[in-house]
Amino acid sequence: MTERVFVFVDEEELFSVMKDADCLYCRNPVTASKHHLRKRHLRFAIYYKDSAIGKFSIPCYCSDGGHGRSHWHCPMCAKILQRTKDFKIHITNHGVEMTDKSTVELQPTMVLSENQQTDNEDKTPGNKSACQKCGIFFTTTSNLRRHERLQHGQDQQPMLCVDAKNAIYVTPKDLHGPRVPIHIRKSFTLQILLCELEECWDFMKALAQSGNPGKECRHLVRTNHAQHYVPPPPLSISSLEEMSHKHLLSASEKHACQEMNSRACLEGVDCVYPIFWGKHDLSERCVYFSVYTDLKDKWCQFGRTRVSFDTKSGSWKCLCEHKRIPCIHKRLSMWWLFQEHPKLLQNPLDVHAERVDVLEEVVMDKMSPDGDDLC
Ligand SMILES: [Zn+2]
Ligand SMILES: [Zn+2]
Ligand SMILES: [Zn+2]
Ligand SMILES: [Zn+2]
Ligand SMILES: [Zn+2]
Ligand SMILES: [Zn+2]
């Protein structure tokens, strides 16, 4: 039996592998005609970039997957994954980059000639490089370097403790772009090791199953360099009164804010924890807050949500179900900002003139349909 390949640079390569013999990727005998390959395999192909070379993988229905169910063979480590989503995450962890099929530079025929050689070179066994830190194999050294940077080069990324009692920390989700924070929980005494992101959960679970149960995601490892908890300036009732006098809050909103703050205080945690990555660095366009929710849900697994404020557009966002409309979490963050950095709130619109939620609507109207999602 021909050795099966699970990665291709163009469709012709796939067609030529079997040349109308039985399909190697199906459990039941079926001729690997172009029609079959297109209908059963290519239609669901996943496209990605491996060291700037456009490649794709196809779903398989062989008996390895059990009962001919569709599954994916990792072309880099021979692991089999049932779910498409898991496969994508898995190969991303090998260092490839997911791409949109429609990207012109990825049209397989266009990259074939100039890259064919490198590609063959990459496939030679023994030319594979393994990560010294976690042992994962890569087809090229540039993928290995990318992986090392993404998975292990995290030491410079900040990690702040926002709730020492419950061992909650915040750290930037990505290495590029605005430093949007995510929550993680890690504690020796509480025996907790959790990241808010589902992809990290999957990543750690997969590694645990493959014999590496202590491996942490790229966020959790940063706790080794975390800054210890520093209490932020607490919310004061007098500033809330002042907001109310300036008609920035309705009576019921004011009451709700006060109530939530008291509940957080009773819990012994900060209702609003402003996140400044630098030492109280206000030069960045986006300001983030970790806000107490008094409940646990998909959007606030650890009982805290993330509120973002774009100081340039004046728009607010929250992870709760009220993403773009006023919510208690945005109100609470506004309270803190009004109290500590009122100047930031006045830009670019004068909040004294109108109610904030009216302004929010104005801001939302000005935004493009998919939003000016900087933060
Ligand atoms: Zn087939
Ligand atoms: Zn298979
Ligand atoms: Zn793999
Ligand atoms: Zn590694
Ligand atoms: Zn993570
Ligand atoms: Zn909210």
mmCIF file of C-alpha atoms and ligand atoms in Angstrom:
data_model
loop_
_atom_site.group_PDB
_atom_site.id
_atom_site.type_symbol
_atom_site.label_atom_id
_atom_site.label_comp_id
_atom_site.label_asym_id
_atom_site.label_seq_id
_atom_site.Cartn_x
_atom_site.Cartn_y
_atom_site.Cartn_z
ATOM 1 C CA MET A 1 0.000 0.000 0.000
ATOM 2 C CA THR A 2 1.264 3.423 -0.917
ATOM 3 C CA GLU A 3 2.256 5.454 2.107
ATOM 4 C CA ARG A 4 -0.469 7.924 2.734
ATOM 5 C CA VAL A 5 0.151 11.615 2.622
ATOM 6 C CA PHE A 6 -2.026 14.001 4.589
ATOM 7 C CA VAL A 7 -0.801 17.319 3.292
ATOM 8 C CA PHE A 8 -0.873 18.630 -0.267
ATOM 9 C CA VAL A 9 0.226 21.757 -2.043
ATOM 10 C CA ASP A 10 -2.209 21.496 -4.894
ATOM 11 C CA GLU A 11 -5.153 19.486 -6.134
ATOM 12 C CA GLU A 12 -3.203 17.812 -8.914
ATOM 13 C CA GLU A 13 -0.890 16.341 -6.321
ATOM 14 C CA LEU A 14 -3.870 14.749 -4.605
ATOM 15 C CA PHE A 15 -5.375 13.484 -7.893
ATOM 16 C CA SER A 16 -2.092 11.922 -8.966
ATOM 17 C CA VAL A 17 -1.547 10.026 -5.699
ATOM 18 C CA MET A 18 -4.192 7.405 -6.468
ATOM 19 C CA LYS A 19 -4.828 7.780 -10.211
ATOM 20 C CA ASP A 20 -8.292 6.233 -10.218
ATOM 21 C CA ALA A 21 -7.301 3.381 -7.882
ATOM 22 C CA ASP A 22 -9.262 2.862 -4.682
ATOM 23 C CA CYS A 23 -9.372 5.870 -2.431
ATOM 24 C CA LEU A 24 -6.823 5.605 0.367
ATOM 25 C CA TYR A 25 -8.825 7.927 2.527
ATOM 26 C CA CYS A 26 -12.080 5.996 2.544
ATOM 27 C CA ARG A 27 -12.944 2.868 4.505
ATOM 28 C CA ASN A 28 -15.192 1.323 1.868
ATOM 29 C CA PRO A 29 -13.670 0.614 -1.564
ATOM 30 C CA VAL A 30 -14.437 3.488 -3.886
ATOM 31 C CA THR A 31 -12.602 4.714 -6.957
ATOM 32 C CA ALA A 32 -10.554 7.801 -6.242
ATOM 33 C CA SER A 33 -11.917 9.688 -9.204
ATOM 34 C CA LYS A 34 -11.610 13.437 -9.320
ATOM 35 C CA HIS A 35 -15.313 13.554 -8.760
ATOM 36 C CA HIS A 36 -15.049 11.456 -5.604
ATOM 37 C CA LEU A 37 -12.079 13.386 -4.255
ATOM 38 C CA ARG A 38 -13.803 16.683 -4.836
ATOM 39 C CA LYS A 39 -17.077 15.597 -3.345
ATOM 40 C CA ARG A 40 -15.875 13.695 -0.287
ATOM 41 C CA HIS A 41 -12.540 15.277 0.527
ATOM 42 C CA LEU A 42 -11.639 18.546 -1.181
ATOM 43 C CA ARG A 43 -14.918 20.182 -0.334
ATOM 44 C CA PHE A 44 -13.957 20.062 3.350
ATOM 45 C CA ALA A 45 -10.239 20.683 2.983
ATOM 46 C CA ILE A 46 -8.514 22.938 5.478
ATOM 47 C CA TYR A 47 -6.077 25.441 4.058
ATOM 48 C CA TYR A 48 -3.100 26.788 5.883
ATOM 49 C CA LYS A 49 0.311 28.285 5.456
ATOM 50 C CA ASP A 50 3.350 26.274 6.402
ATOM 51 C CA SER A 51 6.445 28.495 6.214
ATOM 52 C CA ALA A 52 4.737 30.785 3.727
ATOM 53 C CA ILE A 53 3.768 27.845 1.518
ATOM 54 C CA GLY A 54 0.073 27.355 0.906
ATOM 55 C CA LYS A 55 -0.965 23.805 1.763
ATOM 56 C CA PHE A 56 -4.093 21.900 2.583
ATOM 57 C CA SER A 57 -5.221 18.776 4.396
ATOM 58 C CA ILE A 58 -8.291 16.692 3.615
ATOM 59 C CA PRO A 59 -10.666 14.843 5.915
ATOM 60 C CA CYS A 60 -10.244 11.067 5.996
ATOM 61 C CA TYR A 61 -12.836 8.306 6.384
ATOM 62 C CA CYS A 62 -10.516 5.325 6.838
ATOM 63 C CA SER A 63 -10.987 2.676 9.519
ATOM 64 C CA ASP A 64 -8.519 4.479 11.826
ATOM 65 C CA GLY A 65 -11.323 6.825 12.671
ATOM 66 C CA GLY A 66 -13.662 4.010 13.660
ATOM 67 C CA HIS A 67 -16.809 3.167 11.673
ATOM 68 C CA GLY A 68 -15.683 5.274 8.744
ATOM 69 C CA ARG A 69 -16.413 8.490 10.573
ATOM 70 C CA SER A 70 -14.669 11.546 9.237
ATOM 71 C CA HIS A 71 -11.462 12.471 10.994
ATOM 72 C CA TRP A 72 -8.153 14.188 10.407
ATOM 73 C CA HIS A 73 -4.624 12.802 10.394
ATOM 74 C CA CYS A 74 -2.038 15.296 11.563
ATOM 75 C CA PRO A 75 0.596 15.407 8.797
ATOM 76 C CA MET A 76 3.255 16.363 11.315
ATOM 77 C CA CYS A 77 2.888 13.926 14.203
ATOM 78 C CA ALA A 78 0.448 11.264 12.952
ATOM 79 C CA LYS A 79 -2.101 12.054 15.652
ATOM 80 C CA ILE A 80 -5.738 11.477 14.654
ATOM 81 C CA LEU A 81 -8.341 14.087 15.511
ATOM 82 C CA GLN A 82 -12.081 13.633 15.176
ATOM 83 C CA ARG A 83 -13.233 17.202 15.210
ATOM 84 C CA THR A 84 -12.281 19.702 12.527
ATOM 85 C CA LYS A 85 -11.916 22.409 15.137
ATOM 86 C CA ASP A 86 -9.514 20.301 17.183
ATOM 87 C CA PHE A 87 -7.496 19.555 14.069
ATOM 88 C CA LYS A 88 -7.140 23.247 13.301
ATOM 89 C CA ILE A 89 -5.996 23.991 16.832
ATOM 90 C CA HIS A 90 -3.660 21.020 16.791
ATOM 91 C CA ILE A 91 -1.836 21.958 13.613
ATOM 92 C CA THR A 92 -1.745 25.602 14.674
ATOM 93 C CA ASN A 93 0.201 24.400 17.687
ATOM 94 C CA HIS A 94 2.671 22.843 15.248
ATOM 95 C CA GLY A 95 3.264 26.339 13.925
ATOM 96 C CA VAL A 96 1.212 26.534 10.735
ATOM 97 C CA GLU A 97 -1.038 29.485 10.067
ATOM 98 C CA MET A 98 -4.704 29.093 9.161
ATOM 99 C CA THR A 99 -5.618 30.908 5.984
ATOM 100 C CA ASP A 100 -8.610 31.751 3.939
ATOM 101 C CA LYS A 101 -8.724 29.640 0.790
ATOM 102 C CA SER A 102 -9.574 32.662 -1.286
ATOM 103 C CA THR A 103 -6.281 34.403 -0.538
ATOM 104 C CA VAL A 104 -4.610 34.832 -3.900
ATOM 105 C CA GLU A 105 -1.126 34.026 -2.660
ATOM 106 C CA LEU A 106 -2.467 30.701 -1.528
ATOM 107 C CA GLN A 107 -3.792 29.481 -4.840
ATOM 108 C CA PRO A 108 -1.803 26.246 -4.817
ATOM 109 C CA THR A 109 -0.844 26.423 -8.482
ATOM 110 C CA MET A 110 0.746 29.801 -7.959
ATOM 111 C CA VAL A 111 3.142 28.729 -5.246
ATOM 112 C CA LEU A 112 3.832 25.291 -6.597
ATOM 113 C CA SER A 113 6.722 25.921 -8.948
ATOM 114 C CA GLU A 114 8.814 28.119 -6.739
ATOM 115 C CA ASN A 115 8.217 26.164 -3.600
ATOM 116 C CA GLN A 116 8.100 22.601 -4.783
ATOM 117 C CA GLN A 117 11.735 22.100 -4.025
ATOM 118 C CA THR A 118 11.652 23.408 -0.485
ATOM 119 C CA ASP A 119 8.593 21.347 0.093
ATOM 120 C CA ASN A 120 10.270 18.101 -0.928
ATOM 121 C CA GLU A 121 13.222 18.988 1.173
ATOM 122 C CA ASP A 122 10.950 19.489 4.156
ATOM 123 C CA LYS A 123 9.385 16.106 3.776
ATOM 124 C CA THR A 124 12.654 14.220 3.977
ATOM 125 C CA PRO A 125 12.666 12.282 7.218
ATOM 126 C CA GLY A 126 15.439 13.263 9.548
ATOM 127 C CA ASN A 127 15.118 16.829 8.424
ATOM 128 C CA LYS A 128 12.425 17.359 11.025
ATOM 129 C CA SER A 129 13.199 19.556 13.975
ATOM 130 C CA ALA A 130 11.810 19.015 17.434
ATOM 131 C CA CYS A 131 11.132 21.682 19.995
ATOM 132 C CA GLN A 132 13.631 21.345 22.826
ATOM 133 C CA LYS A 133 11.072 22.459 25.358
ATOM 134 C CA CYS A 134 8.058 20.289 24.583
ATOM 135 C CA GLY A 135 9.235 17.762 22.021
ATOM 136 C CA ILE A 136 6.701 18.604 19.301
ATOM 137 C CA PHE A 137 7.977 18.004 15.766
ATOM 138 C CA PHE A 138 7.987 20.579 12.975
ATOM 139 C CA THR A 139 8.455 20.237 9.262
ATOM 140 C CA THR A 140 10.629 23.321 9.010
ATOM 141 C CA THR A 141 12.852 25.298 11.299
ATOM 142 C CA SER A 142 10.893 28.470 10.689
ATOM 143 C CA ASN A 143 7.772 26.733 12.004
ATOM 144 C CA LEU A 144 9.741 25.587 15.000
ATOM 145 C CA ARG A 145 10.888 29.140 15.622
ATOM 146 C CA ARG A 146 7.351 30.445 15.286
ATOM 147 C CA HIS A 147 6.148 27.812 17.746
ATOM 148 C CA GLU A 148 8.920 28.652 20.207
ATOM 149 C CA ARG A 149 8.042 32.309 20.016
ATOM 150 C CA LEU A 150 4.313 31.655 20.476
ATOM 151 C CA GLN A 151 4.401 28.916 23.058
ATOM 152 C CA HIS A 152 7.565 29.521 24.985
ATOM 153 C CA GLY A 153 8.659 33.120 24.353
ATOM 154 C CA GLN A 154 6.124 34.524 26.770
ATOM 155 C CA ASP A 155 8.303 35.746 29.560
ATOM 156 C CA GLN A 156 8.079 39.399 28.593
ATOM 157 C CA GLN A 157 4.288 39.392 28.544
ATOM 158 C CA PRO A 158 2.774 41.011 31.630
ATOM 159 C CA MET A 159 0.656 39.073 34.086
ATOM 160 C CA LEU A 160 -1.173 40.924 36.850
ATOM 161 C CA CYS A 161 -2.990 39.512 39.834
ATOM 162 C CA VAL A 162 -6.448 41.121 40.084
ATOM 163 C CA ASP A 163 -7.874 38.892 42.808
ATOM 164 C CA ALA A 164 -5.418 37.166 45.145
ATOM 165 C CA LYS A 165 -8.173 35.483 47.139
ATOM 166 C CA ASN A 166 -9.492 33.542 44.146
ATOM 167 C CA ALA A 167 -6.131 33.430 42.338
ATOM 168 C CA ILE A 168 -7.357 35.366 39.283
ATOM 169 C CA TYR A 169 -4.815 36.969 36.975
ATOM 170 C CA VAL A 170 -5.053 38.925 33.737
ATOM 171 C CA THR A 171 -2.633 38.724 30.811
ATOM 172 C CA PRO A 172 -2.757 39.840 27.150
ATOM 173 C CA LYS A 173 -4.497 37.309 24.951
ATOM 174 C CA ASP A 174 -2.307 37.864 21.888
ATOM 175 C CA LEU A 175 1.212 39.012 21.257
ATOM 176 C CA HIS A 176 0.177 41.475 18.563
ATOM 177 C CA GLY A 177 -2.318 44.281 18.286
ATOM 178 C CA PRO A 178 -4.137 45.791 21.253
ATOM 179 C CA ARG A 179 -3.275 43.962 24.432
ATOM 180 C CA VAL A 180 -6.743 42.599 25.151
ATOM 181 C CA PRO A 181 -6.664 40.872 28.540
ATOM 182 C CA ILE A 182 -8.007 37.446 29.396
ATOM 183 C CA HIS A 183 -8.490 35.941 32.838
ATOM 184 C CA ILE A 184 -6.677 32.878 34.087
ATOM 185 C CA ARG A 185 -6.685 31.131 37.469
ATOM 186 C CA LYS A 186 -3.674 29.433 38.907
ATOM 187 C CA SER A 187 -3.057 28.562 42.501
ATOM 188 C CA PHE A 188 -0.996 26.052 44.385
ATOM 189 C CA THR A 189 -3.158 26.180 47.511
ATOM 190 C CA LEU A 190 -6.437 25.998 45.606
ATOM 191 C CA GLN A 191 -5.042 23.366 43.199
ATOM 192 C CA ILE A 192 -6.292 25.283 40.183
ATOM 193 C CA LEU A 193 -4.925 25.533 36.661
ATOM 194 C CA LEU A 194 -7.393 27.252 34.339
ATOM 195 C CA CYS A 195 -7.359 29.462 31.261
ATOM 196 C CA GLU A 196 -10.478 31.254 30.069
ATOM 197 C CA LEU A 197 -9.862 30.368 26.411
ATOM 198 C CA GLU A 198 -11.419 27.207 25.049
ATOM 199 C CA GLU A 199 -8.541 26.676 22.609
ATOM 200 C CA CYS A 200 -6.097 26.573 25.539
ATOM 201 C CA TRP A 201 -8.289 24.123 27.367
ATOM 202 C CA ASP A 202 -8.269 21.856 24.287
ATOM 203 C CA PHE A 203 -4.523 22.278 23.876
ATOM 204 C CA MET A 204 -3.757 21.251 27.462
ATOM 205 C CA LYS A 205 -6.217 18.391 27.338
ATOM 206 C CA ALA A 206 -4.629 17.027 24.155
ATOM 207 C CA LEU A 207 -1.154 17.263 25.676
ATOM 208 C CA ALA A 208 -2.303 15.585 28.883
ATOM 209 C CA GLN A 209 -3.707 12.704 26.846
ATOM 210 C CA SER A 210 -0.494 12.382 24.882
ATOM 211 C CA GLY A 211 1.576 11.992 28.047
ATOM 212 C CA ASN A 212 2.365 15.573 29.092
ATOM 213 C CA PRO A 213 -0.141 16.339 31.864
ATOM 214 C CA GLY A 214 1.743 19.251 33.400
ATOM 215 C CA LYS A 215 1.990 21.324 30.241
ATOM 216 C CA GLU A 216 0.415 24.778 30.448
ATOM 217 C CA CYS A 217 -0.973 27.011 27.727
ATOM 218 C CA ARG A 218 0.921 30.092 26.581
ATOM 219 C CA HIS A 219 -0.945 32.243 29.110
ATOM 220 C CA LEU A 220 -0.642 30.117 32.232
ATOM 221 C CA VAL A 221 3.149 29.837 31.945
ATOM 222 C CA ARG A 222 3.423 33.594 32.395
ATOM 223 C CA THR A 223 2.369 33.392 36.046
ATOM 224 C CA ASN A 224 5.976 32.558 36.845
ATOM 225 C CA HIS A 225 6.711 36.225 36.193
ATOM 226 C CA ALA A 226 3.455 37.623 37.536
ATOM 227 C CA GLN A 227 3.253 40.825 39.526
ATOM 228 C CA HIS A 228 1.608 40.370 42.887
ATOM 229 C CA TYR A 229 -1.736 41.878 43.725
ATOM 230 C CA VAL A 230 -1.812 45.647 44.235
ATOM 231 C CA PRO A 231 -5.176 47.089 45.297
ATOM 232 C CA PRO A 232 -6.511 49.708 42.847
ATOM 233 C CA PRO A 233 -8.044 52.968 44.088
ATOM 234 C CA PRO A 234 -11.426 51.877 45.491
ATOM 235 C CA LEU A 235 -14.708 53.192 44.127
ATOM 236 C CA SER A 236 -16.117 55.995 46.259
ATOM 237 C CA ILE A 237 -19.773 56.774 46.808
ATOM 238 C CA SER A 238 -19.137 60.500 46.476
ATOM 239 C CA SER A 239 -17.956 60.141 42.866
ATOM 240 C CA LEU A 240 -21.063 58.104 42.105
ATOM 241 C CA GLU A 241 -23.186 60.902 43.623
ATOM 242 C CA GLU A 242 -21.352 63.372 41.424
ATOM 243 C CA MET A 243 -22.054 61.300 38.294
ATOM 244 C CA SER A 244 -25.669 61.191 39.288
ATOM 245 C CA HIS A 245 -25.782 64.978 39.762
ATOM 246 C CA LYS A 246 -24.311 65.396 36.329
ATOM 247 C CA HIS A 247 -27.060 63.165 34.947
ATOM 248 C CA LEU A 248 -24.649 60.531 33.730
ATOM 249 C CA LEU A 249 -26.608 57.873 35.566
ATOM 250 C CA SER A 250 -30.243 57.253 36.282
ATOM 251 C CA ALA A 251 -31.341 56.637 39.865
ATOM 252 C CA SER A 252 -31.809 52.927 39.228
ATOM 253 C CA GLU A 253 -28.399 52.600 37.562
ATOM 254 C CA LYS A 254 -26.818 54.368 40.484
ATOM 255 C CA HIS A 255 -28.530 51.977 42.870
ATOM 256 C CA ALA A 256 -27.433 48.932 40.834
ATOM 257 C CA CYS A 257 -23.814 50.132 40.786
ATOM 258 C CA GLN A 258 -23.799 50.682 44.530
ATOM 259 C CA GLU A 259 -25.339 47.286 45.112
ATOM 260 C CA MET A 260 -22.819 45.433 42.946
ATOM 261 C CA ASN A 261 -19.930 47.260 44.582
ATOM 262 C CA SER A 262 -21.169 46.294 48.046
ATOM 263 C CA ARG A 263 -21.465 42.674 47.008
ATOM 264 C CA ALA A 264 -17.887 42.659 45.731
ATOM 265 C CA CYS A 265 -16.723 44.302 48.961
ATOM 266 C CA LEU A 266 -18.502 41.640 51.004
ATOM 267 C CA GLU A 267 -16.706 38.999 48.934
ATOM 268 C CA GLY A 268 -13.461 40.764 49.701
ATOM 269 C CA VAL A 269 -12.656 41.464 46.042
ATOM 270 C CA ASP A 270 -12.402 44.581 43.856
ATOM 271 C CA CYS A 271 -15.558 45.387 41.948
ATOM 272 C CA VAL A 272 -13.586 47.156 39.215
ATOM 273 C CA TYR A 273 -9.960 46.365 38.573
ATOM 274 C CA PRO A 274 -8.477 48.693 35.912
ATOM 275 C CA ILE A 275 -5.849 46.988 33.794
ATOM 276 C CA PHE A 276 -2.855 49.090 32.846
ATOM 277 C CA TRP A 277 -0.104 46.950 31.409
ATOM 278 C CA GLY A 278 2.605 49.504 31.867
ATOM 279 C CA LYS A 279 3.093 51.237 35.176
ATOM 280 C CA HIS A 280 -0.240 53.043 35.086
ATOM 281 C CA ASP A 281 0.343 53.683 31.457
ATOM 282 C CA LEU A 282 -2.422 55.870 30.068
ATOM 283 C CA SER A 283 -0.846 56.490 26.701
ATOM 284 C CA GLU A 284 -2.486 53.458 25.130
ATOM 285 C CA ARG A 285 -5.702 53.930 23.244
ATOM 286 C CA CYS A 286 -7.637 51.121 24.912
ATOM 287 C CA VAL A 287 -8.395 50.925 28.592
ATOM 288 C CA TYR A 288 -9.501 47.596 30.028
ATOM 289 C CA PHE A 289 -11.271 46.632 33.213
ATOM 290 C CA SER A 290 -11.789 43.347 34.974
ATOM 291 C CA VAL A 291 -15.251 43.680 36.520
ATOM 292 C CA TYR A 292 -16.952 41.597 39.195
ATOM 293 C CA THR A 293 -20.183 39.951 37.956
ATOM 294 C CA ASP A 294 -21.474 38.090 41.024
ATOM 295 C CA LEU A 295 -22.196 35.096 38.775
ATOM 296 C CA LYS A 296 -20.428 32.537 36.648
ATOM 297 C CA ASP A 297 -21.340 32.030 33.007
ATOM 298 C CA LYS A 298 -19.677 31.260 29.693
ATOM 299 C CA TRP A 299 -18.632 34.897 29.339
ATOM 300 C CA CYS A 300 -17.438 35.184 32.955
ATOM 301 C CA GLN A 301 -16.203 31.754 33.964
ATOM 302 C CA PHE A 302 -14.315 33.075 36.949
ATOM 303 C CA GLY A 303 -16.961 35.579 38.021
ATOM 304 C CA ARG A 304 -15.360 38.529 36.241
ATOM 305 C CA THR A 305 -16.008 40.065 32.837
ATOM 306 C CA ARG A 306 -13.835 42.252 30.621
ATOM 307 C CA VAL A 307 -14.902 45.790 29.764
ATOM 308 C CA SER A 308 -13.017 47.727 27.084
ATOM 309 C CA PHE A 309 -13.062 51.449 26.529
ATOM 310 C CA ASP A 310 -11.704 52.977 23.348
ATOM 311 C CA THR A 311 -10.492 56.436 24.407
ATOM 312 C CA LYS A 312 -10.449 57.639 20.809
ATOM 313 C CA SER A 313 -13.917 56.637 19.645
ATOM 314 C CA GLY A 314 -15.397 56.697 23.141
ATOM 315 C CA SER A 315 -16.998 53.285 22.647
ATOM 316 C CA TRP A 316 -17.484 50.738 25.397
ATOM 317 C CA LYS A 317 -17.632 46.984 25.122
ATOM 318 C CA CYS A 318 -18.340 44.177 27.537
ATOM 319 C CA LEU A 319 -18.178 40.397 27.226
ATOM 320 C CA CYS A 320 -21.624 39.994 28.755
ATOM 321 C CA GLU A 321 -24.780 39.490 26.734
ATOM 322 C CA HIS A 322 -25.176 43.269 26.408
ATOM 323 C CA LYS A 323 -22.045 43.525 24.262
ATOM 324 C CA ARG A 324 -22.735 46.938 22.798
ATOM 325 C CA ILE A 325 -25.556 48.346 24.813
ATOM 326 C CA PRO A 326 -25.273 49.827 28.297
ATOM 327 C CA CYS A 327 -24.747 47.244 31.003
ATOM 328 C CA ILE A 328 -23.946 47.336 34.694
ATOM 329 C CA HIS A 329 -20.309 46.363 34.022
ATOM 330 C CA LYS A 330 -19.735 49.300 31.700
ATOM 331 C CA ARG A 331 -21.431 51.593 34.222
ATOM 332 C CA LEU A 332 -19.144 50.370 36.972
ATOM 333 C CA SER A 333 -16.060 50.881 34.805
ATOM 334 C CA MET A 334 -17.294 54.349 33.878
ATOM 335 C CA TRP A 335 -17.670 55.116 37.563
ATOM 336 C CA TRP A 336 -14.047 54.210 38.170
ATOM 337 C CA LEU A 337 -12.839 56.174 35.144
ATOM 338 C CA PHE A 338 -14.972 59.187 36.061
ATOM 339 C CA GLN A 339 -13.484 59.102 39.538
ATOM 340 C CA GLU A 340 -9.824 58.504 38.675
ATOM 341 C CA HIS A 341 -9.319 59.744 35.104
ATOM 342 C CA PRO A 342 -12.244 61.987 34.128
ATOM 343 C CA LYS A 343 -10.212 63.456 31.259
ATOM 344 C CA LEU A 344 -10.239 60.130 29.438
ATOM 345 C CA LEU A 345 -14.015 60.063 29.607
ATOM 346 C CA GLN A 346 -14.406 63.504 28.101
ATOM 347 C CA ASN A 347 -12.580 62.485 24.979
ATOM 348 C CA PRO A 348 -13.736 62.737 22.325
ATOM 349 C CA LEU A 349 -17.232 63.682 23.389
ATOM 350 C CA ASP A 350 -18.398 65.907 26.172
ATOM 351 C CA VAL A 351 -20.134 63.588 28.603
ATOM 352 C CA HIS A 352 -21.396 66.495 30.633
ATOM 353 C CA ALA A 353 -23.759 67.511 27.917
ATOM 354 C CA GLU A 354 -25.749 64.331 27.537
ATOM 355 C CA ARG A 355 -26.385 61.020 29.155
ATOM 356 C CA VAL A 356 -23.681 58.514 28.440
ATOM 357 C CA ASP A 357 -25.942 55.879 26.937
ATOM 358 C CA VAL A 358 -27.197 58.428 24.429
ATOM 359 C CA LEU A 359 -23.590 59.086 23.540
ATOM 360 C CA GLU A 360 -22.957 55.389 23.264
ATOM 361 C CA GLU A 361 -25.685 55.207 20.674
ATOM 362 C CA VAL A 362 -24.174 58.090 18.771
ATOM 363 C CA VAL A 363 -20.823 56.361 18.824
ATOM 364 C CA MET A 364 -22.353 53.102 17.689
ATOM 365 C CA ASP A 365 -24.078 54.792 14.781
ATOM 366 C CA LYS A 366 -20.788 56.175 13.633
ATOM 367 C CA MET A 367 -19.186 52.788 13.596
ATOM 368 C CA SER A 368 -19.050 50.572 10.573
ATOM 369 C CA PRO A 369 -21.250 47.447 10.610
ATOM 370 C CA ASP A 370 -18.485 45.135 11.710
ATOM 371 C CA GLY A 371 -17.300 47.770 14.097
ATOM 372 C CA ASP A 372 -14.091 49.627 14.550
ATOM 373 C CA ASP A 373 -13.025 46.852 16.862
ATOM 374 C CA LEU A 374 -9.703 48.025 18.061
ATOM 375 C CA CYS A 375 -10.090 47.076 21.698
HETATM 376 ZN ZN ZN B 1 -12.207 8.849 -0.542
HETATM 377 ZN ZN ZN B 2 -7.940 8.007 8.357
HETATM 378 ZN ZN ZN B 3 0.368 16.807 15.197
HETATM 379 ZN ZN ZN B 4 7.561 23.606 22.125
HETATM 380 ZN ZN ZN B 5 -4.489 30.132 27.631
HETATM 381 ZN ZN ZN B 6 -21.580 43.770 30.744
#
